[in-house]
mmCIF file with all atom_site columns, N, CA and C in Angstrom:
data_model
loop_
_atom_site.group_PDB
_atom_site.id
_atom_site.type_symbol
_atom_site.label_atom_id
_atom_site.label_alt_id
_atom_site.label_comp_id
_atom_site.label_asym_id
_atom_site.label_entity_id
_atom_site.label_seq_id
_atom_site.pdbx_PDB_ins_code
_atom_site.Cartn_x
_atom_site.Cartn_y
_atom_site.Cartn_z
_atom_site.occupancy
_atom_site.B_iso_or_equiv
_atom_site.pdbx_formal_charge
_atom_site.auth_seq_id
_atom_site.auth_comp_id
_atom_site.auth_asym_id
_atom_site.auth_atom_id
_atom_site.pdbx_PDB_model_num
ATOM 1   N N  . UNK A 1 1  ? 117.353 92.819  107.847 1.00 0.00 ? 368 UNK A N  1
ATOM 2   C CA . UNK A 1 1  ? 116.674 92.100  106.790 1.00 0.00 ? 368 UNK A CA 1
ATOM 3   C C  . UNK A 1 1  ? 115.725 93.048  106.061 1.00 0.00 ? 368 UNK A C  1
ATOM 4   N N  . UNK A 1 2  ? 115.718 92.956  104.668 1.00 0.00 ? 369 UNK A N  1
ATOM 5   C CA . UNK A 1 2  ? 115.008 94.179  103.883 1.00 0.00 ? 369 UNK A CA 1
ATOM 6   C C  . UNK A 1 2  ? 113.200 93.574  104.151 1.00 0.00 ? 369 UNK A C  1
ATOM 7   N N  . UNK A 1 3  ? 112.186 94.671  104.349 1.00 0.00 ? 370 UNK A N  1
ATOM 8   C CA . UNK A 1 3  ? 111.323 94.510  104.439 1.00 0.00 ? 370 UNK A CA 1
ATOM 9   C C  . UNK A 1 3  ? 110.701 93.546  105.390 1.00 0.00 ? 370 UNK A C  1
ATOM 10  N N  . UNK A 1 4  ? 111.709 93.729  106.478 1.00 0.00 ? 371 UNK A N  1
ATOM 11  C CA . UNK A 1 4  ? 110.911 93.407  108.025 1.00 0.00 ? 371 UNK A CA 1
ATOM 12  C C  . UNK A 1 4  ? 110.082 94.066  108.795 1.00 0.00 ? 371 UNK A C  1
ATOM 13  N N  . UNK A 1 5  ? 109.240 93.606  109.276 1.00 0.00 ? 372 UNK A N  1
ATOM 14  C CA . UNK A 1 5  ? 108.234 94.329  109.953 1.00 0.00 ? 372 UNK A CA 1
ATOM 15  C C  . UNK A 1 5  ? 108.378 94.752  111.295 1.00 0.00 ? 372 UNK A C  1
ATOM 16  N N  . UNK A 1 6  ? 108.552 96.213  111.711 1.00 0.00 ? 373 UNK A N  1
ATOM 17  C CA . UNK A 1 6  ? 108.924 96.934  112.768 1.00 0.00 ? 373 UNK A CA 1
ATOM 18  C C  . UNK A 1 6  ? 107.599 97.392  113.401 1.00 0.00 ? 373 UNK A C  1
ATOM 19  N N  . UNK A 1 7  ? 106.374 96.501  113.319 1.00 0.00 ? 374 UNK A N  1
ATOM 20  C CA . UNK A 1 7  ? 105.348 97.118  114.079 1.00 0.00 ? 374 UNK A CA 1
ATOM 21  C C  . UNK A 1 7  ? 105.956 97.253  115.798 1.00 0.00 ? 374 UNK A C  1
ATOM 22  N N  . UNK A 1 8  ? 105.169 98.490  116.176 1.00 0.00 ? 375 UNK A N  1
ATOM 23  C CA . UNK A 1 8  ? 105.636 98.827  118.167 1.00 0.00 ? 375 UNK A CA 1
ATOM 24  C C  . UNK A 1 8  ? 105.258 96.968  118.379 1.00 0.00 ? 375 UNK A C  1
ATOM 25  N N  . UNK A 1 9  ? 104.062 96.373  118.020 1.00 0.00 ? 376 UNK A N  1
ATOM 26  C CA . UNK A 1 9  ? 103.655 95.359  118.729 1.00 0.00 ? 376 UNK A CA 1
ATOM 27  C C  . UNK A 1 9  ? 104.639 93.803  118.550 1.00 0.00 ? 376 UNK A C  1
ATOM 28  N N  . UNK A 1 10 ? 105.381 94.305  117.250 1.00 0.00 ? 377 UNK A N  1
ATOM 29  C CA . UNK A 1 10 ? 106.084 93.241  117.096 1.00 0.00 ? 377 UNK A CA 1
ATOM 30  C C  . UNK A 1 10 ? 107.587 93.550  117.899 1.00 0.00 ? 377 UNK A C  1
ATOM 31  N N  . UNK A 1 11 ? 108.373 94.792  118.073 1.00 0.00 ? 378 UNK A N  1
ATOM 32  C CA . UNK A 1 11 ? 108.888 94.985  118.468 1.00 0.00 ? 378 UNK A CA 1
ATOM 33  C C  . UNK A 1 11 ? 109.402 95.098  120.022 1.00 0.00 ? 378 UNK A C  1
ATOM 34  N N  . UNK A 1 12 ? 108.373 95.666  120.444 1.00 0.00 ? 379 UNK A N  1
ATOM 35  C CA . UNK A 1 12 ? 107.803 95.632  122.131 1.00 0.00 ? 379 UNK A CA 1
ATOM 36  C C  . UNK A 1 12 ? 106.777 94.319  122.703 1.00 0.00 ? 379 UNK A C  1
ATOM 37  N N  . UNK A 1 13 ? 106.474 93.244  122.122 1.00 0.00 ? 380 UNK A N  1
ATOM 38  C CA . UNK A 1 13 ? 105.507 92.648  122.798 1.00 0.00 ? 380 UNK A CA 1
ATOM 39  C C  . UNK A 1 13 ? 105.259 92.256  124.214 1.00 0.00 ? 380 UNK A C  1
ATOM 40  N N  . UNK A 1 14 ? 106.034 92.796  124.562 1.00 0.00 ? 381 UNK A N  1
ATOM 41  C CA . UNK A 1 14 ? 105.931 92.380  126.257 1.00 0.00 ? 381 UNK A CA 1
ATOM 42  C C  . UNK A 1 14 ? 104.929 93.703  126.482 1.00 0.00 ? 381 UNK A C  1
ATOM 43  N N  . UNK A 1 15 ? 104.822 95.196  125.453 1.00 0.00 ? 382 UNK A N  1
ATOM 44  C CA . UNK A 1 15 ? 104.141 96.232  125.998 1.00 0.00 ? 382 UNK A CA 1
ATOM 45  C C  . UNK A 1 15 ? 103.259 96.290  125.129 1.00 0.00 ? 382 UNK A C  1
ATOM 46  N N  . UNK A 1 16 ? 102.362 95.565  124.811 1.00 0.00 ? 383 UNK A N  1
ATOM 47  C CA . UNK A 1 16 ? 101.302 94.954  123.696 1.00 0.00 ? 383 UNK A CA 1
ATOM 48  C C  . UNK A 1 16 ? 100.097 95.952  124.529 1.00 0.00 ? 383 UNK A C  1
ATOM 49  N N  . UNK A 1 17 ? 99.838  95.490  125.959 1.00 0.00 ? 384 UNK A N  1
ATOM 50  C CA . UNK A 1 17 ? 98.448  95.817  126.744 1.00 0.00 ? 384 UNK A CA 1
ATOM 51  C C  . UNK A 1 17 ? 98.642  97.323  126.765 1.00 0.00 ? 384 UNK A C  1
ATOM 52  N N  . UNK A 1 18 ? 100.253 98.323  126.727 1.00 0.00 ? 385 UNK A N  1
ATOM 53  C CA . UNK A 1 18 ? 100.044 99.065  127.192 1.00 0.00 ? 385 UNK A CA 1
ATOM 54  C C  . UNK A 1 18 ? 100.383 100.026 125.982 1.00 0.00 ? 385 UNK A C  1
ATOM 55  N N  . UNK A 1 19 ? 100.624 99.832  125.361 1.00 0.00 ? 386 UNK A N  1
ATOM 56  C CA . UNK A 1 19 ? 100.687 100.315 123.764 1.00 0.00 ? 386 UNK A CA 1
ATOM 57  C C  . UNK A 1 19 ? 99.229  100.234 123.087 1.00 0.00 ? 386 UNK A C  1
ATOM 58  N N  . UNK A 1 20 ? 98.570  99.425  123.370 1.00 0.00 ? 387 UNK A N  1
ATOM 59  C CA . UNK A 1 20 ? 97.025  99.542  123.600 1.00 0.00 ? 387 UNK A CA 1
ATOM 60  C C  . UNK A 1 20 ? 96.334  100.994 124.074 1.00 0.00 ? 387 UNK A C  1
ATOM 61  N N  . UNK A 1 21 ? 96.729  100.799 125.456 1.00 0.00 ? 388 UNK A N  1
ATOM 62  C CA . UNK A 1 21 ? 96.034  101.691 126.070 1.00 0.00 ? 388 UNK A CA 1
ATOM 63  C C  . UNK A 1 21 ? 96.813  103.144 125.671 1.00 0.00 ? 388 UNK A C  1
ATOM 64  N N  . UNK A 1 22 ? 97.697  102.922 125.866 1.00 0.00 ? 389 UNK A N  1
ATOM 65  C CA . UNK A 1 22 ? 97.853  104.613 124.882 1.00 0.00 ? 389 UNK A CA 1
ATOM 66  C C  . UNK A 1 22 ? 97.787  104.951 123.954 1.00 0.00 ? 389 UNK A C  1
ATOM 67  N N  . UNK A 1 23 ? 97.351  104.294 122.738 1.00 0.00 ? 390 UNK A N  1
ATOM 68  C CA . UNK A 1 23 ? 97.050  105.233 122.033 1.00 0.00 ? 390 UNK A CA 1
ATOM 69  C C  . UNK A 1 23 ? 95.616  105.264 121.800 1.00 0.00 ? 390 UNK A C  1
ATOM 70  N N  . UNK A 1 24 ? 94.792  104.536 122.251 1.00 0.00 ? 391 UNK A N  1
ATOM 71  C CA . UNK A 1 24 ? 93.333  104.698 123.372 1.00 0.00 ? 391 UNK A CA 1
ATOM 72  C C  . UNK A 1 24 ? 93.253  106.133 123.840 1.00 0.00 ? 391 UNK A C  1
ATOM 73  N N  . UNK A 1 25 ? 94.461  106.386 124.963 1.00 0.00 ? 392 UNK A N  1
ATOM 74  C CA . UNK A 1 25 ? 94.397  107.634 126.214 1.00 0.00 ? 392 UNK A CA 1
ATOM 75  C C  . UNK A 1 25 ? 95.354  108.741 125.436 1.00 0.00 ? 392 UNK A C  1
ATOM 76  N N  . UNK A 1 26 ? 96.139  108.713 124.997 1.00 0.00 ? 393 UNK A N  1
ATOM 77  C CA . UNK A 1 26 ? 97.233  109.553 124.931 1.00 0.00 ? 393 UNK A CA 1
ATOM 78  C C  . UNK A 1 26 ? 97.063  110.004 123.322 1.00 0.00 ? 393 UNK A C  1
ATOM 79  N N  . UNK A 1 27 ? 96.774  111.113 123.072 1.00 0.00 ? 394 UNK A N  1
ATOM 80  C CA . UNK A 1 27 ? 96.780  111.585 121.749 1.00 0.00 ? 394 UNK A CA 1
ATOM 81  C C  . UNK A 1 27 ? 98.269  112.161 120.805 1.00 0.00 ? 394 UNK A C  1
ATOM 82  N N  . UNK A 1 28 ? 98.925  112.313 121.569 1.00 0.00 ? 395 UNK A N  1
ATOM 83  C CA . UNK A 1 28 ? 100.324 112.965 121.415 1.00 0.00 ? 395 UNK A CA 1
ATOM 84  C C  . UNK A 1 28 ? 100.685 111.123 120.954 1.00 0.00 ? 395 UNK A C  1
ATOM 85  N N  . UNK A 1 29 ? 100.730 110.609 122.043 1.00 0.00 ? 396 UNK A N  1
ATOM 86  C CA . UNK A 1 29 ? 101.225 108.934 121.367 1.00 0.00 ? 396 UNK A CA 1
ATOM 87  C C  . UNK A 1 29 ? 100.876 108.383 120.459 1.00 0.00 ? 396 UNK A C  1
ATOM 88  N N  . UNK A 1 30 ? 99.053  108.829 120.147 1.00 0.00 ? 397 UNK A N  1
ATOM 89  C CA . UNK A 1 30 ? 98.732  108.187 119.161 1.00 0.00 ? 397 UNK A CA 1
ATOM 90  C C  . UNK A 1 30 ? 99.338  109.099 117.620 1.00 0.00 ? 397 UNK A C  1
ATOM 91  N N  . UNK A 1 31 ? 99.620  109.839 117.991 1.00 0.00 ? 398 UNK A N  1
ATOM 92  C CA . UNK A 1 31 ? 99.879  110.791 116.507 1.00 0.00 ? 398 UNK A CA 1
ATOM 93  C C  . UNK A 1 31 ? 101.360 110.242 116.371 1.00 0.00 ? 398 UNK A C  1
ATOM 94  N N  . UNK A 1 32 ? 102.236 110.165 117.303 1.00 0.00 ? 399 UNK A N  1
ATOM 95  C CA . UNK A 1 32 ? 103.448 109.383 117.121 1.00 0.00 ? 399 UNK A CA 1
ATOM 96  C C  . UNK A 1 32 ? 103.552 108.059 116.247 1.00 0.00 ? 399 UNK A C  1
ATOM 97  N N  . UNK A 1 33 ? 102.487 106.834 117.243 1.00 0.00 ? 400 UNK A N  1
ATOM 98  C CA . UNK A 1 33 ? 102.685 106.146 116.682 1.00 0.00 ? 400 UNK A CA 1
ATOM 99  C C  . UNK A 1 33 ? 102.306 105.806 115.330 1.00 0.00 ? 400 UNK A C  1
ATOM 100 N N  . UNK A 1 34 ? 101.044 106.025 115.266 1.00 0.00 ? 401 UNK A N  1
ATOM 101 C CA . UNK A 1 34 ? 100.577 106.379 113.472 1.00 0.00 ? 401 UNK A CA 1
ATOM 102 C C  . UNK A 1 34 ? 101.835 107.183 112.432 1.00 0.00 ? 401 UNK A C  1
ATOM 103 N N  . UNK A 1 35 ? 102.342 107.902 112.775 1.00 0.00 ? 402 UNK A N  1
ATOM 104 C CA . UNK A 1 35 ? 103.365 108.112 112.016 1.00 0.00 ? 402 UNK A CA 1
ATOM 105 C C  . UNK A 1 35 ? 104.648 107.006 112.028 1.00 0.00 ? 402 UNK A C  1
ATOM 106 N N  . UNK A 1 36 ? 105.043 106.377 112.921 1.00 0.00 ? 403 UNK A N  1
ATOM 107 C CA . UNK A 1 36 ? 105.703 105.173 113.247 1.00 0.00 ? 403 UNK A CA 1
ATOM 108 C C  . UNK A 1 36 ? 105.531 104.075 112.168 1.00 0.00 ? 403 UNK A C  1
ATOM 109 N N  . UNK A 1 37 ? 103.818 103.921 111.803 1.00 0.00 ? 404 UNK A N  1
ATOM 110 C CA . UNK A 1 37 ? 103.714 102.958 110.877 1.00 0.00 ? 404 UNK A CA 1
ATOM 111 C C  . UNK A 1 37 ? 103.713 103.109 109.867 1.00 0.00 ? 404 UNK A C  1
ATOM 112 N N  . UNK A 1 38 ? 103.395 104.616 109.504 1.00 0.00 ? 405 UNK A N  1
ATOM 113 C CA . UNK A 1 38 ? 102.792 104.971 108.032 1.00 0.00 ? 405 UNK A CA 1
ATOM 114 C C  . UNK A 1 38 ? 104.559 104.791 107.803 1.00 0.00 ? 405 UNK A C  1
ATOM 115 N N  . UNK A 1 39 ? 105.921 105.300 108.378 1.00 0.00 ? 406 UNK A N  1
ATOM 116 C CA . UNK A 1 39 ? 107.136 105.197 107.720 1.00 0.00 ? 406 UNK A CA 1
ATOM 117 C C  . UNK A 1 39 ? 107.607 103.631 107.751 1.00 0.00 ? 406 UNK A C  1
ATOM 118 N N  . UNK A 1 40 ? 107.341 103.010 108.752 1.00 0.00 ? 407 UNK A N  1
ATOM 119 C CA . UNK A 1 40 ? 107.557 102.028 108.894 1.00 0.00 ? 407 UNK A CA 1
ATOM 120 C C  . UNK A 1 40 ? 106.949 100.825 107.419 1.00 0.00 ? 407 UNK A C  1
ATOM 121 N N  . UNK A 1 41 ? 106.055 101.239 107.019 1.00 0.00 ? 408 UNK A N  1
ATOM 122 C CA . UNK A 1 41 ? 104.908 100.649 106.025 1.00 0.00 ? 408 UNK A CA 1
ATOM 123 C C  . UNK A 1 41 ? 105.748 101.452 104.332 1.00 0.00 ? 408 UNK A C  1
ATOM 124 N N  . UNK A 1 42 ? 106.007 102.230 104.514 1.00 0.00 ? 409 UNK A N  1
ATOM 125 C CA . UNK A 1 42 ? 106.534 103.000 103.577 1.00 0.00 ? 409 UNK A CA 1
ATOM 126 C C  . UNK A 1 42 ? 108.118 102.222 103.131 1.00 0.00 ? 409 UNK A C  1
ATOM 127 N N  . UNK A 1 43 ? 108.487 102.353 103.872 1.00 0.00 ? 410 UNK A N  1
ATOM 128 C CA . UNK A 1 43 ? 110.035 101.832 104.474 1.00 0.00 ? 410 UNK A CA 1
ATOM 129 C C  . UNK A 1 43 ? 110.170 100.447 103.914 1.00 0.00 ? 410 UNK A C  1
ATOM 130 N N  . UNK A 1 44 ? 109.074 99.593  104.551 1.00 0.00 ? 411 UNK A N  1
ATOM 131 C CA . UNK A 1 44 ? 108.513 97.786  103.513 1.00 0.00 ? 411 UNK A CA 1
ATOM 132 C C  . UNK A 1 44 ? 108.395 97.903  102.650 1.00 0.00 ? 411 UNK A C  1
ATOM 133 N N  . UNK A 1 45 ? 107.871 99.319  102.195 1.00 0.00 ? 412 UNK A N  1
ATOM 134 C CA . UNK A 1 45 ? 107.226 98.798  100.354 1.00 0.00 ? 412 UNK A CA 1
ATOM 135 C C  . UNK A 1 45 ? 108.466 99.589  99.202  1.00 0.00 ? 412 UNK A C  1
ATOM 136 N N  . UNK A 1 46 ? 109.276 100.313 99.664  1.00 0.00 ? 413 UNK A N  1
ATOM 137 C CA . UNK A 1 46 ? 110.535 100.641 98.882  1.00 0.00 ? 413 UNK A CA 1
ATOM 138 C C  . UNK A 1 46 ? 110.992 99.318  99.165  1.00 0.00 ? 413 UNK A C  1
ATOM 139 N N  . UNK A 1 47 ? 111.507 98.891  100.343 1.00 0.00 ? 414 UNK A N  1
ATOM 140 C CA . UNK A 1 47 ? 112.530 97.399  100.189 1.00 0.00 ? 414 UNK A CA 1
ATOM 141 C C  . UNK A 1 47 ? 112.228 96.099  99.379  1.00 0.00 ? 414 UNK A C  1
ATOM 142 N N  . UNK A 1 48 ? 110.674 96.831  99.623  1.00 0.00 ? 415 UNK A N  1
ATOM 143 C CA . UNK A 1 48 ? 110.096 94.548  99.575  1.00 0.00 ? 415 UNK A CA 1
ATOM 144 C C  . UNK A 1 48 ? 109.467 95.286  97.665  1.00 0.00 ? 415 UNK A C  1
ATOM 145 N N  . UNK A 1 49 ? 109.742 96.282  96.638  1.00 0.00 ? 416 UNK A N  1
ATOM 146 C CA . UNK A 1 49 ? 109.381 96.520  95.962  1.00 0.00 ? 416 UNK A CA 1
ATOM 147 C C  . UNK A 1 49 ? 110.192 96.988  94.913  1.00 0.00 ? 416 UNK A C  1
ATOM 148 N N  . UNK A 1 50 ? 111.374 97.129  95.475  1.00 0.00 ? 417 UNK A N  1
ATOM 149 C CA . UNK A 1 50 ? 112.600 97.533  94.600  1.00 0.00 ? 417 UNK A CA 1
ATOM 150 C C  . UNK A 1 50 ? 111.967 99.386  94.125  1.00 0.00 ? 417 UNK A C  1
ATOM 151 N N  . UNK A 1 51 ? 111.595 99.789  94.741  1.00 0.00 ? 418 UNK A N  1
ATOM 152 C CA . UNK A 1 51 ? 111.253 101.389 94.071  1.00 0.00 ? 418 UNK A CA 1
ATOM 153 C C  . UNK A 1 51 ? 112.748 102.158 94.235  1.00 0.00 ? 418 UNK A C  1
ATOM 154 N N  . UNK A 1 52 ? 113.102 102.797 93.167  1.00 0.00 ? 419 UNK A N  1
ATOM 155 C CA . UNK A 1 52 ? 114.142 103.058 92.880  1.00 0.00 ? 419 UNK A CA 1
ATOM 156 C C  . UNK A 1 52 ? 113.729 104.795 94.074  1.00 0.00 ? 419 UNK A C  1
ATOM 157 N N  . UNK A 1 53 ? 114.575 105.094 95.309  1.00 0.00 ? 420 UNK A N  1
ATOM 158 C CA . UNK A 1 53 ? 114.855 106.017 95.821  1.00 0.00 ? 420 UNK A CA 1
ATOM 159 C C  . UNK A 1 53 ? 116.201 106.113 96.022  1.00 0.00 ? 420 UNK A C  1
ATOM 160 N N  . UNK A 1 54 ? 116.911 107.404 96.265  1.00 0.00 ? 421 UNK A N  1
ATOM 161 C CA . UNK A 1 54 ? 118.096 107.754 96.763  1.00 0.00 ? 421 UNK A CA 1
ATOM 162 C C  . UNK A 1 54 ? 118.245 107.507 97.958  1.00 0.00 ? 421 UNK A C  1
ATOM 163 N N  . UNK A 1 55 ? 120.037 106.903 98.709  1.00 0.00 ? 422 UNK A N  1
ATOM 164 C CA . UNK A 1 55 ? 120.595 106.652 99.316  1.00 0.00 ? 422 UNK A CA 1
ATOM 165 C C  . UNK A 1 55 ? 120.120 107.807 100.694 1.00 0.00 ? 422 UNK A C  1
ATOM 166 N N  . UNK A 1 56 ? 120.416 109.019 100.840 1.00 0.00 ? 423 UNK A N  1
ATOM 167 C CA . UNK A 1 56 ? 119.861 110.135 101.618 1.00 0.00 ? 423 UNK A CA 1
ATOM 168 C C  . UNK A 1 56 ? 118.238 109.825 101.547 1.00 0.00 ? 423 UNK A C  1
ATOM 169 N N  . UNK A 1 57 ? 117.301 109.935 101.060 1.00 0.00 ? 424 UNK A N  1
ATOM 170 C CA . UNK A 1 57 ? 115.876 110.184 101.447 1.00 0.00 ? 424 UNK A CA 1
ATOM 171 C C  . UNK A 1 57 ? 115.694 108.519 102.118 1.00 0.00 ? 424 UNK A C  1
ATOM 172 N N  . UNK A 1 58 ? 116.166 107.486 101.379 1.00 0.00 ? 425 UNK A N  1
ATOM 173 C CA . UNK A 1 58 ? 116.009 106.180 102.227 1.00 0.00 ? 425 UNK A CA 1
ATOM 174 C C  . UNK A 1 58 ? 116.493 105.804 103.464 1.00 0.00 ? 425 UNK A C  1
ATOM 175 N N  . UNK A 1 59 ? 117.856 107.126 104.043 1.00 0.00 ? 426 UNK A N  1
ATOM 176 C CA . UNK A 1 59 ? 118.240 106.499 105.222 1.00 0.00 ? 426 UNK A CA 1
ATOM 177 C C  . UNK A 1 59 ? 117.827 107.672 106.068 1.00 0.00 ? 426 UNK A C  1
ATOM 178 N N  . UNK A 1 60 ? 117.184 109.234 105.299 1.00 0.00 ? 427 UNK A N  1
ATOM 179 C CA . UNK A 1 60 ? 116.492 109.816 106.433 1.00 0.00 ? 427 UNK A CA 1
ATOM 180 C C  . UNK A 1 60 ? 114.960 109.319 107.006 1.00 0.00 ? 427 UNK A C  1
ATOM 181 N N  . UNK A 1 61 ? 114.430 108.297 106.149 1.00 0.00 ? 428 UNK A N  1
ATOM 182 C CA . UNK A 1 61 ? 113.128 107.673 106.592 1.00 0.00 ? 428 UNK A CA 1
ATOM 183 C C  . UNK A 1 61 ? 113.366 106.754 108.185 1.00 0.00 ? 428 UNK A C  1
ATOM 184 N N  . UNK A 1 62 ? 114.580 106.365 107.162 1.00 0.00 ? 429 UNK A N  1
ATOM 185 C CA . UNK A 1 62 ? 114.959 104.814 108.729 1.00 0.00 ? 429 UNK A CA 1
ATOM 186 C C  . UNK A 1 62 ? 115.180 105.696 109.808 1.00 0.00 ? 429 UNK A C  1
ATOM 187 N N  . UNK A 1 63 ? 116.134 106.948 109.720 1.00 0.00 ? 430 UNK A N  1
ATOM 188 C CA . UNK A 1 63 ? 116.335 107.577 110.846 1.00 0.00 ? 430 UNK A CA 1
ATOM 189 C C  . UNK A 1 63 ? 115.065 108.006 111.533 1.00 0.00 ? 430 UNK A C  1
ATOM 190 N N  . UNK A 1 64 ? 114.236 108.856 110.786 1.00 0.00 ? 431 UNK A N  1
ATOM 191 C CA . UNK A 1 64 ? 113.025 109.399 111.825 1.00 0.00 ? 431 UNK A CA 1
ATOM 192 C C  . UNK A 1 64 ? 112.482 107.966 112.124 1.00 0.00 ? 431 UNK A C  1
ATOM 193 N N  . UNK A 1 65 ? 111.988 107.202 111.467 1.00 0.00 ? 432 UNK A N  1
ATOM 194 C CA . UNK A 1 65 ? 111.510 106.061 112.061 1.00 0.00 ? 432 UNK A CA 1
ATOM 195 C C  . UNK A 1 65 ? 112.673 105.221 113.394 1.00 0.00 ? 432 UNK A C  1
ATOM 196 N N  . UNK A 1 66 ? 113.660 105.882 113.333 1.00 0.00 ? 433 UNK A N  1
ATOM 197 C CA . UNK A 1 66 ? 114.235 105.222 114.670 1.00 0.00 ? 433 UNK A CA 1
ATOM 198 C C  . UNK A 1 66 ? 114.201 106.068 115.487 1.00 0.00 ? 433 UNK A C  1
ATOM 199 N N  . UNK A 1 67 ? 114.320 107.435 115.748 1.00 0.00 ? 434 UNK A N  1
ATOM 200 C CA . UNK A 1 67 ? 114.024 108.335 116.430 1.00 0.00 ? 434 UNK A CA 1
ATOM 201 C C  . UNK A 1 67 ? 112.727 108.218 116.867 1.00 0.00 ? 434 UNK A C  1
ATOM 202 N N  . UNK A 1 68 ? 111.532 108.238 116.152 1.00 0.00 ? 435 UNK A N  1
ATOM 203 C CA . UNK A 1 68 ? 110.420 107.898 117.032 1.00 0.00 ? 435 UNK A CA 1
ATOM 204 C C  . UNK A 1 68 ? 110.147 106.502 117.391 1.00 0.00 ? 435 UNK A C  1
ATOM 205 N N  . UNK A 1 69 ? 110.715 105.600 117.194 1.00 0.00 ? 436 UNK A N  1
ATOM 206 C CA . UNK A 1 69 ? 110.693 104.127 118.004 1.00 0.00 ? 436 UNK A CA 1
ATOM 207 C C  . UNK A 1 69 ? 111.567 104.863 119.402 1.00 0.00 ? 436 UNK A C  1
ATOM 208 N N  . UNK A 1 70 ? 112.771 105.131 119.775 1.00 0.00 ? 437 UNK A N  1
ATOM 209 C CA . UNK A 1 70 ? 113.182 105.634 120.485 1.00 0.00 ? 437 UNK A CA 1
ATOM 210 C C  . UNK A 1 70 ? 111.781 106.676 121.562 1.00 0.00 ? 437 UNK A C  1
ATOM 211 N N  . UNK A 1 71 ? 111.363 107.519 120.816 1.00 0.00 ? 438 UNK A N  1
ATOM 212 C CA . UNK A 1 71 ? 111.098 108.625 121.662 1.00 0.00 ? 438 UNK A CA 1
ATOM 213 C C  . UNK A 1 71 ? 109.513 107.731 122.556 1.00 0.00 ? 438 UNK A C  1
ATOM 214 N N  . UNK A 1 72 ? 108.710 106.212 121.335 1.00 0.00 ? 439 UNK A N  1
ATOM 215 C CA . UNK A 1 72 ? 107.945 105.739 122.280 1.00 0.00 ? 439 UNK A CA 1
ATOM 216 C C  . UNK A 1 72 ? 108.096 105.047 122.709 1.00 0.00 ? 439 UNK A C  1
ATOM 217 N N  . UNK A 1 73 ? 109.485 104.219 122.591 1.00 0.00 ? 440 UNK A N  1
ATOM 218 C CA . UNK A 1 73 ? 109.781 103.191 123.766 1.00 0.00 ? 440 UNK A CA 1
ATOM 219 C C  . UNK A 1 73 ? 110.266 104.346 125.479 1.00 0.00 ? 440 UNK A C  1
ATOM 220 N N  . UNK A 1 74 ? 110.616 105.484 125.161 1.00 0.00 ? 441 UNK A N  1
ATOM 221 C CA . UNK A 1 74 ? 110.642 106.082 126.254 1.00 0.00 ? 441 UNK A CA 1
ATOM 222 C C  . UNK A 1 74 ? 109.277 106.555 126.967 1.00 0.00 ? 441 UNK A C  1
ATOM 223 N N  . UNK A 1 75 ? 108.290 106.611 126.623 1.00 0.00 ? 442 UNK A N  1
ATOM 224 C CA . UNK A 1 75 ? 107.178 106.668 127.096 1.00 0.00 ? 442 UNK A CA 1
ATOM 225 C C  . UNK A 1 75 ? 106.620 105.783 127.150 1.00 0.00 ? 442 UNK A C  1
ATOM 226 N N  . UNK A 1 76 ? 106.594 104.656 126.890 1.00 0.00 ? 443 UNK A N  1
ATOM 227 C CA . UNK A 1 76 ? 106.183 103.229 127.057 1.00 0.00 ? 443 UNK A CA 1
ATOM 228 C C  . UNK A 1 76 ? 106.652 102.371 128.478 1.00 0.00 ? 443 UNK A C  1
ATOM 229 N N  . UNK A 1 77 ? 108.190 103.333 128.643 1.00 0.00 ? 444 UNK A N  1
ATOM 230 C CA . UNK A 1 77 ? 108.704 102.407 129.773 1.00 0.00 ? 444 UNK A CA 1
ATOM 231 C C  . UNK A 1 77 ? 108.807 103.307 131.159 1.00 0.00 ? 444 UNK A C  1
ATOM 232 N N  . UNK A 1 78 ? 108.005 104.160 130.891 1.00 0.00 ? 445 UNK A N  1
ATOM 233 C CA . UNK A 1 78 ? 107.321 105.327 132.142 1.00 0.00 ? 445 UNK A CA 1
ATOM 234 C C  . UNK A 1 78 ? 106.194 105.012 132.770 1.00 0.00 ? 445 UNK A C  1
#
């Protein structure tokens, strides 16, 4: 669905407390996830805005933004 919201908290809510605490403790996570949203937020406002981008730069956004959903759901479930 165009311009759904992929926050970690909406996505993971069962790891709400601990997605908390890391990026509280863990600086490497927190720099992850902040980048997570800023594409994720970026990603909403081309869809939900009609901004005219190319096919390649719009689906290398989704990719890194799935690559790092990937890389902190693997540290999330450690």
């Amino acid at each position: 669905m165009l311009g759904e919201n992929h926050a970690l908290f909406i996505e993971f809510p069962e790891l709400h407390d601990k997605i908390k605490e890391l990026k509280n403790s863990d600086q490497h996570f927190k720099q992850m996830s902040d980048r997570y949203h800023h594409l994720d937020h970026k990603i909403r406002g081309l869809e939900g805005n009609n901004v005219p981008t190319d096919d390649t730069h719009f689906t290398q956004l989704k990719l890194e933004r799935l690559q790092l959903k990937d890389k902190l759901y693997g540290i999330l479930s450690n």
